[in-house]
Amino acid sequence: MRGGKSRRALWQALGFVLSNSYFFKFLKYIPCPALNCYACPAANFACPIGTLQHFAVIRRIPLFTLGILGAVGSLFGRGACGWICPVGGLQELLYKAPVRKIHVSNRFSFLRFIVLAVLVFIIPFFTLEPWFSKLCFVGTLEAGIPLALGDQRIRALIGPFFWLKIGITAALMGLMLFMKRPFCRFICPLGAIYSPFNRVAPGFVTARTDLCTGCGECTRTCPMDLDVPREVNGLNCIRCRRCVGLCKALS
């Protein structure tokens, strides 16, 4: 189990480095398979959600982006969320903080589909503005803050909307101290896109209910706060496989 966690942490770190290593900027026309801000000074890839919004604004169908995301989803389901997404790694890191934890049911996970429909497609289509990107805490963290710190001219332009974004970022990161991956579970539109592919992508976890003792260890260790015997391989599963190896009922 410990070795599996270490390997996944290394993959998450590698995902962050490959997404933000600065030296492969010729890839910026390709959407990143995980959530990463295009405006980050070191970003190598385009933001997949930002790209979808751009096409909603210009009222075109983003065939290339949909093809990339469809291919990733078909091969890995939400595995990209569990293994290479920098935002997922950040949330798991913050959750290690020694504070009292709270449990919030995954019954509210439908909210990320609303975010996808409303903030990524509908509102940008009608307002001609990429509102998810404007509010996204990832953009604030990876681009807004570094750019403001590094350029006095940008700091001079800071107004109330920037501080609103700072507040959103602080609130979400505060939640990450107490809740397991709240952004992934309830907000992330990229996770909403990948979720349905969990039904068809390879890499299923086999759960044998006849061998389950009901100890709950798999559920306690799940980074998505799933009821693992019931929800593994479902729309909220990120294919991290942390539950595998905990007991003989999972493989």
Short mmCIF file of N, CA, C and O in Angstrom, two decimals, residues 3 78 100 102 158 170 173 182 206-207 216 233 243:
data_model
loop_
_atom_site.label_atom_id
_atom_site.label_comp_id
_atom_site.label_asym_id
_atom_site.label_seq_id
_atom_site.Cartn_x
_atom_site.Cartn_y
_atom_site.Cartn_z
N GLY A 3 3.94 1.57 -0.98
CA GLY A 3 4.62 1.70 -2.25
C GLY A 3 3.72 2.24 -3.33
O GLY A 3 4.13 3.06 -4.16
N ARG A 78 -11.30 8.34 -15.36
CA ARG A 78 -10.83 9.46 -14.53
C ARG A 78 -9.44 9.19 -13.97
O ARG A 78 -9.01 9.84 -13.02
N ARG A 100 -8.89 18.62 12.19
CA ARG A 100 -10.06 17.74 12.25
C ARG A 100 -10.73 17.68 10.88
O ARG A 100 -10.97 18.71 10.24
N ILE A 102 -13.73 16.56 8.01
CA ILE A 102 -15.18 16.48 7.90
C ILE A 102 -15.54 15.62 6.69
O ILE A 102 -14.81 15.56 5.71
N ILE A 158 -4.40 45.68 -10.39
CA ILE A 158 -5.21 44.87 -9.48
C ILE A 158 -6.41 45.66 -8.96
O ILE A 158 -6.28 46.81 -8.54
N ALA A 170 -8.58 31.12 -1.60
CA ALA A 170 -8.34 30.87 -0.17
C ALA A 170 -9.42 29.97 0.42
O ALA A 170 -9.13 29.06 1.21
N MET A 173 -8.91 26.35 -0.90
CA MET A 173 -7.74 25.71 -0.29
C MET A 173 -7.97 25.46 1.19
O MET A 173 -7.46 24.48 1.75
N PRO A 182 -12.26 18.34 -2.43
CA PRO A 182 -13.56 18.98 -2.67
C PRO A 182 -13.70 19.54 -4.08
O PRO A 182 -14.79 19.50 -4.65
N THR A 206 -11.88 -4.82 -9.41
CA THR A 206 -12.82 -5.91 -9.15
C THR A 206 -13.11 -5.98 -7.66
O THR A 206 -12.20 -6.11 -6.85
N ALA A 207 -14.38 -5.83 -7.31
CA ALA A 207 -14.79 -5.88 -5.91
C ALA A 207 -15.66 -7.12 -5.69
O ALA A 207 -16.73 -7.24 -6.27
N GLY A 216 -14.39 -1.47 6.36
CA GLY A 216 -14.41 -0.05 6.00
C GLY A 216 -13.06 0.58 5.74
O GLY A 216 -12.98 1.78 5.49
N ASN A 233 -15.35 2.22 -9.28
CA ASN A 233 -15.58 2.20 -10.74
C ASN A 233 -16.73 3.11 -11.17
O ASN A 233 -17.04 3.18 -12.36
N CYS A 243 -7.30 1.56 -2.88
CA CYS A 243 -8.05 0.55 -2.15
C CYS A 243 -7.57 -0.87 -2.48
O CYS A 243 -7.73 -1.79 -1.67
#
